[in-house]
Short mmCIF file of N, CA and C in Angstrom, two decimals:
data_model
loop_
_atom_site.label_atom_id
_atom_site.label_comp_id
_atom_site.label_asym_id
_atom_site.label_seq_id
_atom_site.Cartn_x
_atom_site.Cartn_y
_atom_site.Cartn_z
N UNK A 1 -18.60 6.69 35.95
CA UNK A 1 -17.23 7.31 35.73
C UNK A 1 -16.59 7.79 37.10
N UNK A 2 -17.34 8.61 37.71
CA UNK A 2 -16.75 9.01 38.93
C UNK A 2 -16.30 7.89 39.81
N UNK A 3 -16.95 6.83 39.91
CA UNK A 3 -16.33 5.60 40.61
C UNK A 3 -14.91 5.14 40.19
N UNK A 4 -14.68 5.15 38.86
CA UNK A 4 -13.52 4.82 38.28
C UNK A 4 -12.44 5.85 38.84
N UNK A 5 -12.61 7.16 38.65
CA UNK A 5 -11.73 8.27 39.05
C UNK A 5 -11.45 7.82 40.66
N UNK A 6 -12.50 7.66 41.30
CA UNK A 6 -12.40 7.68 42.83
C UNK A 6 -11.67 6.23 43.19
N UNK A 7 -11.84 5.36 42.36
CA UNK A 7 -10.90 3.86 42.85
C UNK A 7 -9.52 4.20 42.37
N UNK A 8 -9.33 5.10 41.43
CA UNK A 8 -7.89 5.28 41.16
C UNK A 8 -7.26 6.47 41.86
N UNK A 9 -8.08 7.36 42.50
CA UNK A 9 -7.62 8.35 43.10
C UNK A 9 -7.26 9.43 42.17
N UNK A 10 -8.03 9.47 41.09
CA UNK A 10 -7.79 10.49 39.91
C UNK A 10 -9.04 11.37 39.92
N UNK A 11 -8.67 12.70 39.48
CA UNK A 11 -9.87 13.54 39.29
C UNK A 11 -10.00 13.43 37.48
N UNK A 12 -10.88 14.18 37.36
CA UNK A 12 -11.34 14.38 35.76
C UNK A 12 -10.10 15.18 35.25
N UNK A 13 -9.62 16.40 35.96
CA UNK A 13 -8.60 16.99 35.59
C UNK A 13 -7.16 16.26 35.07
N UNK A 14 -6.95 15.12 36.11
CA UNK A 14 -5.64 14.40 35.92
C UNK A 14 -5.99 13.53 34.71
N UNK A 15 -6.94 13.15 34.34
CA UNK A 15 -7.39 12.31 33.07
C UNK A 15 -7.17 13.23 32.01
N UNK A 16 -7.92 14.35 31.78
CA UNK A 16 -7.79 15.29 30.86
C UNK A 16 -6.47 16.02 30.61
N UNK A 17 -5.58 16.06 31.65
CA UNK A 17 -4.30 16.65 31.62
C UNK A 17 -3.43 15.90 30.55
N UNK A 18 -3.34 14.66 30.49
CA UNK A 18 -2.52 13.96 29.48
C UNK A 18 -3.29 13.65 28.13
N UNK A 19 -4.48 14.22 28.07
CA UNK A 19 -5.16 13.97 26.76
C UNK A 19 -5.15 15.29 25.87
N UNK A 20 -4.81 14.86 24.42
CA UNK A 20 -4.80 16.03 23.58
C UNK A 20 -5.86 15.55 22.38
N UNK A 21 -6.50 16.46 22.34
CA UNK A 21 -7.76 16.44 21.24
C UNK A 21 -7.59 17.53 20.16
N UNK A 22 -7.60 16.97 18.83
CA UNK A 22 -7.40 17.91 17.74
C UNK A 22 -8.73 18.65 17.44
N UNK A 23 -9.84 18.27 17.79
CA UNK A 23 -11.16 18.73 17.77
C UNK A 23 -12.16 17.68 18.16
N UNK A 24 -13.30 18.58 18.29
CA UNK A 24 -14.54 17.71 18.63
C UNK A 24 -15.50 17.42 17.39
N UNK A 25 -15.84 16.26 17.35
CA UNK A 25 -17.04 16.01 16.21
C UNK A 25 -18.28 16.48 16.52
N UNK A 26 -19.29 16.54 15.63
CA UNK A 26 -20.51 17.09 15.80
C UNK A 26 -21.10 16.06 16.63
N UNK A 27 -20.96 15.01 16.70
CA UNK A 27 -21.62 13.79 17.45
C UNK A 27 -20.91 13.84 18.66
N UNK A 28 -21.50 13.85 19.72
CA UNK A 28 -21.09 13.73 21.23
C UNK A 28 -20.32 12.68 21.47
N UNK A 29 -19.29 12.65 22.26
CA UNK A 29 -18.44 11.59 22.64
C UNK A 29 -17.56 11.01 21.53
N UNK A 30 -17.56 11.60 20.63
CA UNK A 30 -16.61 11.31 19.44
C UNK A 30 -15.35 12.30 19.35
N UNK A 31 -14.40 11.77 18.95
CA UNK A 31 -13.29 12.81 18.81
C UNK A 31 -12.84 12.71 17.38
N UNK A 32 -12.70 13.88 16.60
CA UNK A 32 -12.24 13.91 15.29
C UNK A 32 -10.59 13.81 15.37
N UNK A 33 -10.15 12.84 14.55
CA UNK A 33 -8.56 12.72 14.43
C UNK A 33 -8.27 13.34 12.99
N UNK A 34 -7.16 14.10 13.16
CA UNK A 34 -6.49 14.66 11.94
C UNK A 34 -6.13 13.61 11.04
N UNK A 35 -6.56 13.56 9.72
CA UNK A 35 -6.00 12.67 8.57
C UNK A 35 -5.47 13.53 7.55
N UNK A 36 -4.62 12.87 6.69
CA UNK A 36 -3.99 13.51 5.40
C UNK A 36 -4.82 13.03 4.33
N UNK A 37 -4.72 14.00 3.30
CA UNK A 37 -5.34 13.55 1.82
C UNK A 37 -4.38 12.35 1.27
N UNK A 38 -4.92 11.26 1.09
CA UNK A 38 -4.25 10.24 0.35
C UNK A 38 -5.13 9.19 -0.20
N UNK A 39 -5.56 9.52 -1.28
CA UNK A 39 -6.67 8.68 -2.21
C UNK A 39 -6.11 7.19 -2.40
N UNK A 40 -4.73 7.01 -2.49
CA UNK A 40 -4.30 5.50 -2.58
C UNK A 40 -4.26 4.72 -1.45
N UNK A 41 -4.66 5.32 -0.35
CA UNK A 41 -4.42 4.72 0.90
C UNK A 41 -4.88 3.19 0.93
N UNK A 42 -6.12 2.99 0.71
CA UNK A 42 -6.93 1.72 0.83
C UNK A 42 -6.26 0.80 -0.19
N UNK A 43 -5.91 1.00 -1.49
CA UNK A 43 -5.27 0.02 -2.34
C UNK A 43 -3.76 -0.14 -1.83
N UNK A 44 -3.09 0.72 -1.35
CA UNK A 44 -1.77 0.77 -0.89
C UNK A 44 -1.77 -0.42 0.31
N UNK A 45 -2.73 -0.25 1.26
CA UNK A 45 -2.56 -1.01 2.57
C UNK A 45 -3.05 -2.35 1.99
N UNK A 46 -3.96 -2.59 1.06
CA UNK A 46 -4.27 -3.96 0.64
C UNK A 46 -3.23 -4.66 -0.18
N UNK A 47 -2.34 -3.89 -0.77
CA UNK A 47 -1.41 -4.45 -1.53
C UNK A 47 -0.38 -4.75 -0.50
N UNK A 48 -0.03 -3.97 0.48
CA UNK A 48 1.01 -4.20 1.64
C UNK A 48 0.63 -5.52 2.42
N UNK A 49 -0.55 -5.58 2.57
CA UNK A 49 -1.15 -6.76 3.38
C UNK A 49 -0.93 -8.13 2.63
N UNK A 50 -1.15 -7.86 1.30
CA UNK A 50 -0.79 -9.21 0.37
C UNK A 50 0.66 -9.61 0.39
N UNK A 51 1.46 -8.59 0.16
CA UNK A 51 2.94 -8.76 0.14
C UNK A 51 3.46 -9.29 1.65
N UNK A 52 2.96 -8.74 2.73
CA UNK A 52 3.22 -8.97 3.99
C UNK A 52 2.90 -10.46 4.14
N UNK A 53 1.81 -11.03 3.76
CA UNK A 53 1.33 -12.13 3.96
C UNK A 53 2.23 -13.25 3.16
N UNK A 54 2.39 -12.80 1.96
CA UNK A 54 3.15 -13.78 0.98
C UNK A 54 4.73 -13.93 1.55
N UNK A 55 5.21 -12.84 2.16
CA UNK A 55 6.57 -12.99 2.69
C UNK A 55 6.64 -13.38 4.00
N UNK A 56 5.62 -13.84 4.59
CA UNK A 56 5.62 -14.55 6.05
C UNK A 56 5.58 -13.74 6.97
N UNK A 57 5.27 -12.29 7.04
CA UNK A 57 5.10 -11.66 8.08
C UNK A 57 3.83 -11.43 8.54
N UNK A 58 3.61 -11.88 9.76
CA UNK A 58 2.14 -12.13 10.38
C UNK A 58 1.66 -10.92 10.90
N UNK A 59 2.53 -9.97 11.33
CA UNK A 59 2.05 -8.79 12.04
C UNK A 59 2.90 -7.64 11.57
N UNK A 60 2.37 -6.42 11.50
CA UNK A 60 2.98 -5.20 11.08
C UNK A 60 4.26 -4.98 11.82
N UNK A 61 4.27 -5.37 13.26
CA UNK A 61 5.54 -4.94 13.99
C UNK A 61 6.69 -5.85 13.40
N UNK A 62 6.51 -6.94 12.95
CA UNK A 62 7.56 -7.89 12.27
C UNK A 62 7.96 -7.38 11.06
N UNK A 63 7.01 -6.78 10.17
CA UNK A 63 7.56 -6.09 9.05
C UNK A 63 8.40 -4.81 9.38
N UNK A 64 7.77 -4.03 10.25
CA UNK A 64 8.35 -2.76 10.64
C UNK A 64 9.90 -2.99 11.14
N UNK A 65 10.07 -4.15 11.85
CA UNK A 65 11.47 -4.56 12.32
C UNK A 65 12.35 -4.89 11.32
N UNK A 66 11.73 -5.71 10.47
CA UNK A 66 12.71 -6.21 9.07
C UNK A 66 13.03 -4.91 8.26
N UNK A 67 11.95 -3.80 8.07
CA UNK A 67 12.36 -2.84 7.29
C UNK A 67 12.95 -1.58 8.16
N UNK A 68 13.28 -1.87 9.46
CA UNK A 68 13.86 -0.97 10.28
C UNK A 68 13.18 0.59 10.23
N UNK A 69 11.78 0.30 10.52
CA UNK A 69 10.99 1.56 10.52
C UNK A 69 10.10 1.36 11.77
N UNK A 70 9.56 2.49 12.32
CA UNK A 70 8.65 2.37 13.31
C UNK A 70 7.36 1.65 13.06
N UNK A 71 6.79 0.75 13.90
CA UNK A 71 5.59 -0.01 13.92
C UNK A 71 4.53 1.19 13.74
N UNK A 72 4.68 2.13 14.63
CA UNK A 72 3.52 3.04 14.59
C UNK A 72 3.58 3.89 13.29
N UNK A 73 4.45 3.84 12.37
CA UNK A 73 4.45 4.40 11.14
C UNK A 73 3.40 3.69 10.30
N UNK A 74 3.59 2.34 10.36
CA UNK A 74 2.68 1.60 9.60
C UNK A 74 1.08 1.77 10.34
N UNK A 75 0.94 1.79 11.46
CA UNK A 75 -0.22 2.04 12.04
C UNK A 75 -0.97 3.42 11.58
N UNK A 76 -0.02 4.41 11.74
CA UNK A 76 -0.47 5.84 11.02
C UNK A 76 -0.92 5.83 9.73
N UNK A 77 -0.23 4.96 8.82
CA UNK A 77 -0.50 4.82 7.42
C UNK A 77 -2.06 4.13 7.38
N UNK A 78 -2.18 3.13 8.25
CA UNK A 78 -3.45 2.36 8.00
C UNK A 78 -4.63 3.42 8.44
N UNK A 79 -4.40 4.10 9.48
CA UNK A 79 -5.41 5.00 9.88
C UNK A 79 -5.68 6.32 9.03
N UNK A 80 -4.67 6.64 8.24
CA UNK A 80 -4.84 7.88 7.55
C UNK A 80 -4.02 9.16 8.00
N UNK A 81 -3.31 8.87 9.22
CA UNK A 81 -2.72 10.07 9.89
C UNK A 81 -1.64 10.49 9.13
N UNK A 82 -0.80 9.44 8.40
CA UNK A 82 0.46 9.93 7.55
C UNK A 82 0.40 9.02 6.30
N UNK A 83 0.94 9.75 5.31
CA UNK A 83 1.53 8.96 4.16
C UNK A 83 3.04 8.38 4.20
N UNK A 84 3.38 7.24 3.72
CA UNK A 84 4.88 7.04 3.82
C UNK A 84 5.61 7.91 3.12
N UNK A 85 6.92 7.97 3.79
CA UNK A 85 7.96 8.69 3.11
C UNK A 85 8.60 7.90 1.88
N UNK A 86 9.40 8.55 1.17
CA UNK A 86 10.30 7.77 0.23
C UNK A 86 11.34 6.78 0.90
N UNK A 87 11.82 7.45 2.04
CA UNK A 87 12.61 6.68 2.72
C UNK A 87 12.08 5.45 3.20
N UNK A 88 10.82 5.56 3.91
CA UNK A 88 10.18 4.31 4.36
C UNK A 88 9.89 3.55 3.41
N UNK A 89 9.41 3.87 2.18
CA UNK A 89 9.02 3.02 1.06
C UNK A 89 10.29 2.20 0.73
N UNK A 90 11.45 2.89 0.60
CA UNK A 90 12.51 2.17 0.23
C UNK A 90 13.00 1.17 1.16
N UNK A 91 12.86 1.40 2.45
CA UNK A 91 13.18 0.38 3.42
C UNK A 91 12.00 -0.88 3.36
N UNK A 92 10.82 -0.33 3.21
CA UNK A 92 9.88 -1.44 3.16
C UNK A 92 10.11 -2.31 1.74
N UNK A 93 10.46 -1.76 0.65
CA UNK A 93 10.70 -2.46 -0.51
C UNK A 93 11.81 -3.47 -0.39
N UNK A 94 12.86 -3.00 0.30
CA UNK A 94 14.07 -4.03 0.64
C UNK A 94 13.48 -5.09 1.35
N UNK A 95 12.81 -4.94 2.53
CA UNK A 95 12.40 -5.99 3.39
C UNK A 95 11.49 -6.92 2.68
N UNK A 96 10.58 -6.37 1.78
CA UNK A 96 9.62 -7.31 0.99
C UNK A 96 10.11 -7.79 -0.36
N UNK A 97 11.26 -7.39 -0.81
CA UNK A 97 11.87 -7.90 -1.91
C UNK A 97 11.10 -7.34 -3.05
N UNK A 98 10.72 -6.11 -3.20
CA UNK A 98 9.85 -5.60 -4.21
C UNK A 98 10.53 -4.40 -4.83
N UNK A 99 10.17 -3.97 -6.01
CA UNK A 99 10.58 -2.91 -6.72
C UNK A 99 10.33 -1.58 -5.89
N UNK A 100 11.39 -0.78 -5.48
CA UNK A 100 10.87 0.52 -4.80
C UNK A 100 10.03 1.36 -5.44
N UNK A 101 10.29 1.63 -6.81
CA UNK A 101 9.43 2.42 -7.69
C UNK A 101 7.90 2.07 -7.56
N UNK A 102 7.81 0.54 -7.90
CA UNK A 102 6.39 0.17 -7.83
C UNK A 102 5.65 0.50 -6.53
N UNK A 103 6.35 0.13 -5.52
CA UNK A 103 5.76 0.44 -4.18
C UNK A 103 5.35 1.95 -3.98
N UNK A 104 6.40 2.84 -4.43
CA UNK A 104 6.15 4.32 -4.25
C UNK A 104 5.07 4.58 -5.19
N UNK A 105 4.82 4.26 -6.46
CA UNK A 105 3.66 4.47 -7.07
C UNK A 105 2.44 4.03 -6.49
N UNK A 106 2.37 2.79 -6.09
CA UNK A 106 1.14 2.44 -5.35
C UNK A 106 0.88 3.30 -4.20
N UNK A 107 1.75 3.84 -3.51
CA UNK A 107 1.56 4.51 -2.31
C UNK A 107 1.13 5.97 -2.59
N UNK A 108 1.31 6.31 -4.12
CA UNK A 108 1.16 7.73 -4.44
C UNK A 108 2.10 8.76 -4.05
N UNK A 109 3.43 8.23 -4.02
CA UNK A 109 4.50 9.03 -3.48
C UNK A 109 5.51 8.95 -4.54
N UNK A 110 5.41 8.56 -5.59
CA UNK A 110 6.43 8.35 -6.74
C UNK A 110 6.78 9.59 -7.29
N UNK A 111 6.34 10.78 -7.04
CA UNK A 111 6.92 11.92 -7.55
C UNK A 111 8.48 12.19 -7.08
N UNK A 112 8.93 11.55 -6.37
CA UNK A 112 10.39 11.59 -5.94
C UNK A 112 11.23 11.07 -6.86
N UNK A 113 10.51 10.05 -7.76
CA UNK A 113 11.38 9.40 -8.86
C UNK A 113 11.14 10.10 -10.18
N UNK A 114 12.09 9.95 -11.09
CA UNK A 114 12.07 10.51 -12.49
C UNK A 114 10.90 9.70 -13.09
N UNK A 115 10.77 8.46 -13.16
CA UNK A 115 9.85 7.59 -13.77
C UNK A 115 9.29 6.46 -12.73
N UNK A 116 8.03 6.53 -12.64
CA UNK A 116 7.57 5.49 -11.72
C UNK A 116 7.33 4.36 -12.58
N UNK A 117 7.43 3.04 -12.10
CA UNK A 117 7.39 1.98 -12.95
C UNK A 117 6.04 1.55 -13.23
N UNK A 118 4.89 2.14 -12.80
CA UNK A 118 3.63 1.96 -13.36
C UNK A 118 2.63 3.03 -12.89
N UNK A 119 1.57 3.30 -13.55
CA UNK A 119 0.67 4.20 -12.99
C UNK A 119 -0.03 3.76 -11.66
N UNK A 120 -0.54 4.73 -10.95
CA UNK A 120 -1.13 4.46 -9.71
C UNK A 120 -2.47 3.64 -9.96
N UNK A 121 -3.20 4.09 -10.92
CA UNK A 121 -4.49 3.48 -11.34
C UNK A 121 -4.47 2.64 -12.47
N UNK A 122 -4.61 1.26 -12.35
CA UNK A 122 -4.65 0.30 -13.35
C UNK A 122 -5.95 -0.36 -13.17
N UNK A 123 -6.48 -0.92 -14.26
CA UNK A 123 -7.66 -2.07 -14.12
C UNK A 123 -7.64 -3.02 -13.16
N UNK A 124 -8.66 -3.49 -12.52
CA UNK A 124 -8.40 -4.45 -11.39
C UNK A 124 -7.73 -5.88 -12.00
N UNK A 125 -7.90 -6.16 -13.17
CA UNK A 125 -7.12 -7.34 -13.77
C UNK A 125 -5.70 -7.23 -13.84
N UNK A 126 -5.29 -5.92 -14.24
CA UNK A 126 -3.76 -5.79 -14.02
C UNK A 126 -3.15 -5.75 -12.73
N UNK A 127 -3.95 -5.14 -11.77
CA UNK A 127 -3.59 -4.93 -10.34
C UNK A 127 -3.31 -6.42 -9.85
N UNK A 128 -4.33 -7.34 -10.15
CA UNK A 128 -4.34 -8.62 -9.81
C UNK A 128 -3.07 -9.32 -10.48
N UNK A 129 -2.88 -9.24 -11.61
CA UNK A 129 -1.58 -9.86 -12.27
C UNK A 129 -0.21 -9.40 -11.67
N UNK A 130 -0.39 -7.99 -11.32
CA UNK A 130 1.02 -7.41 -10.60
C UNK A 130 1.08 -8.10 -9.28
N UNK A 131 -0.06 -8.19 -8.56
CA UNK A 131 0.11 -8.63 -7.27
C UNK A 131 0.53 -10.30 -7.31
N UNK A 132 0.04 -10.95 -8.22
CA UNK A 132 0.25 -12.22 -8.35
C UNK A 132 1.99 -12.38 -8.64
N UNK A 133 2.39 -11.55 -9.54
CA UNK A 133 3.69 -11.76 -9.94
C UNK A 133 4.59 -11.30 -8.61
N UNK A 134 4.19 -10.28 -7.93
CA UNK A 134 4.88 -9.97 -6.75
C UNK A 134 5.02 -11.00 -5.58
N UNK A 135 3.79 -11.61 -5.46
CA UNK A 135 3.66 -12.61 -4.35
C UNK A 135 4.09 -14.04 -4.78
N UNK A 136 4.34 -14.18 -5.98
CA UNK A 136 4.76 -15.74 -6.42
C UNK A 136 6.30 -16.08 -6.25
N UNK A 137 6.44 -17.31 -5.99
CA UNK A 137 7.90 -17.66 -5.94
C UNK A 137 8.55 -17.69 -7.25
N UNK A 138 9.87 -17.67 -7.39
CA UNK A 138 10.62 -17.36 -8.65
C UNK A 138 10.05 -18.22 -9.83
N UNK A 139 9.79 -19.61 -9.45
CA UNK A 139 9.45 -20.43 -10.74
C UNK A 139 8.03 -20.23 -11.30
N UNK A 140 7.09 -19.78 -10.26
CA UNK A 140 5.75 -19.28 -10.69
C UNK A 140 5.82 -17.92 -11.50
N UNK A 141 6.96 -17.09 -11.08
CA UNK A 141 7.12 -15.95 -11.87
C UNK A 141 7.43 -16.14 -13.09
N UNK A 142 8.41 -17.03 -13.47
CA UNK A 142 8.92 -17.26 -14.69
C UNK A 142 7.64 -17.88 -15.62
N UNK A 143 6.76 -18.70 -15.03
CA UNK A 143 5.64 -19.27 -15.78
C UNK A 143 4.61 -17.99 -16.18
N UNK A 144 4.39 -17.10 -15.32
CA UNK A 144 3.61 -15.94 -15.40
C UNK A 144 4.12 -15.30 -16.40
N UNK A 145 5.41 -14.95 -16.56
CA UNK A 145 6.19 -14.03 -17.48
C UNK A 145 5.88 -14.61 -18.92
N UNK A 146 6.08 -16.07 -18.88
CA UNK A 146 6.06 -16.75 -20.28
C UNK A 146 4.57 -16.48 -20.75
N UNK A 147 3.53 -16.55 -20.03
CA UNK A 147 2.08 -16.47 -20.55
C UNK A 147 1.95 -14.91 -20.86
N UNK A 148 2.40 -14.08 -20.04
CA UNK A 148 2.46 -12.65 -20.49
C UNK A 148 2.98 -12.38 -21.83
N UNK A 149 4.15 -12.90 -22.04
CA UNK A 149 4.92 -12.78 -23.34
C UNK A 149 4.05 -13.26 -24.44
N UNK A 150 3.24 -14.37 -24.05
CA UNK A 150 2.39 -15.09 -25.23
C UNK A 150 1.39 -14.25 -25.47
N UNK A 151 0.69 -13.49 -24.59
CA UNK A 151 -0.33 -12.65 -24.74
C UNK A 151 0.11 -11.41 -25.37
N UNK A 152 1.33 -10.89 -25.09
CA UNK A 152 1.91 -9.63 -25.88
C UNK A 152 2.14 -9.82 -27.34
N UNK A 153 2.64 -11.10 -27.76
CA UNK A 153 2.87 -11.60 -28.98
C UNK A 153 1.54 -11.70 -29.79
N UNK A 154 0.45 -12.35 -29.16
CA UNK A 154 -0.91 -12.41 -29.63
C UNK A 154 -1.32 -11.00 -29.92
N UNK A 155 -1.24 -10.18 -29.01
CA UNK A 155 -1.78 -8.63 -29.20
C UNK A 155 -1.18 -8.14 -30.43
N UNK A 156 0.13 -8.14 -30.45
CA UNK A 156 0.96 -7.64 -31.42
C UNK A 156 0.59 -8.06 -32.94
N UNK A 157 0.35 -9.54 -32.97
CA UNK A 157 -0.02 -10.10 -34.15
C UNK A 157 -1.36 -9.72 -34.62
N UNK A 158 -2.27 -9.46 -33.88
CA UNK A 158 -3.70 -9.23 -34.15
C UNK A 158 -4.04 -7.81 -34.01
N UNK A 159 -2.97 -6.93 -34.07
CA UNK A 159 -3.22 -5.34 -33.88
C UNK A 159 -2.82 -4.90 -35.19
N UNK A 160 -3.70 -4.11 -35.81
CA UNK A 160 -3.47 -3.41 -37.12
C UNK A 160 -2.19 -2.55 -36.90
N UNK A 161 -1.40 -2.71 -37.95
CA UNK A 161 -0.20 -1.48 -37.91
C UNK A 161 -0.74 -0.42 -38.64
N UNK A 162 0.05 0.71 -38.70
CA UNK A 162 -0.25 2.02 -39.44
C UNK A 162 -0.08 1.63 -40.87
N UNK A 163 -0.86 1.92 -41.69
CA UNK A 163 -1.04 1.55 -43.05
C UNK A 163 -1.64 0.20 -43.38
N UNK A 164 -1.68 -0.67 -42.57
CA UNK A 164 -2.37 -1.83 -42.75
C UNK A 164 -3.93 -1.64 -42.90
N UNK A 165 -4.70 -2.21 -43.75
CA UNK A 165 -6.13 -2.03 -44.03
C UNK A 165 -6.96 -3.12 -43.37
N UNK A 166 -6.28 -4.23 -43.04
CA UNK A 166 -7.08 -5.35 -42.31
C UNK A 166 -6.33 -5.81 -41.07
N UNK A 167 -6.83 -6.37 -40.08
CA UNK A 167 -6.18 -6.81 -39.00
C UNK A 167 -5.26 -7.92 -39.41
N UNK A 168 -4.26 -8.32 -38.77
CA UNK A 168 -3.56 -9.60 -38.96
C UNK A 168 -3.78 -10.54 -38.19
N UNK A 169 -3.63 -11.68 -38.50
CA UNK A 169 -4.01 -13.00 -37.74
C UNK A 169 -3.02 -13.67 -37.07
N UNK A 170 -3.10 -14.17 -35.97
CA UNK A 170 -2.13 -14.81 -35.30
C UNK A 170 -2.12 -16.53 -35.87
N UNK A 171 -1.11 -16.88 -36.00
CA UNK A 171 -0.53 -18.22 -36.33
C UNK A 171 -1.63 -19.23 -36.84
#
């Protein structure tokens, strides 16, 4: 290491002067980075990546530019240093052409809205269905909605109503 400092005419004090450490980990040579409590982070980032890919954004920086937010903000979300603000969620939703409330609910920051469009914890099958809807082109969205309507009608037709003694059968 001293050879590196000498070749650059730097001392260890010069290197340390520009470095800010929030704390040392118990393991030598590891630095602990401050993170925020954000249980939805992994699922939000996975959803963001699917949306990004389906909308043709190859890199975070391209999405950040389209949303007019800092690309370091997305990097900070990925690393857990920050949670997205409602303002950033609004800009992302506009750039990705998705519902702002849905994106806020997925990020766990929907408390800024009176009603989130969906709960943040859904069964994986429904998460997949929502992802498929949001990433599909308009004609595929219509097909998906038709099938969802059929499932909803089937469910209503086969569910006992209050006062019914036996389940109803569909068609």
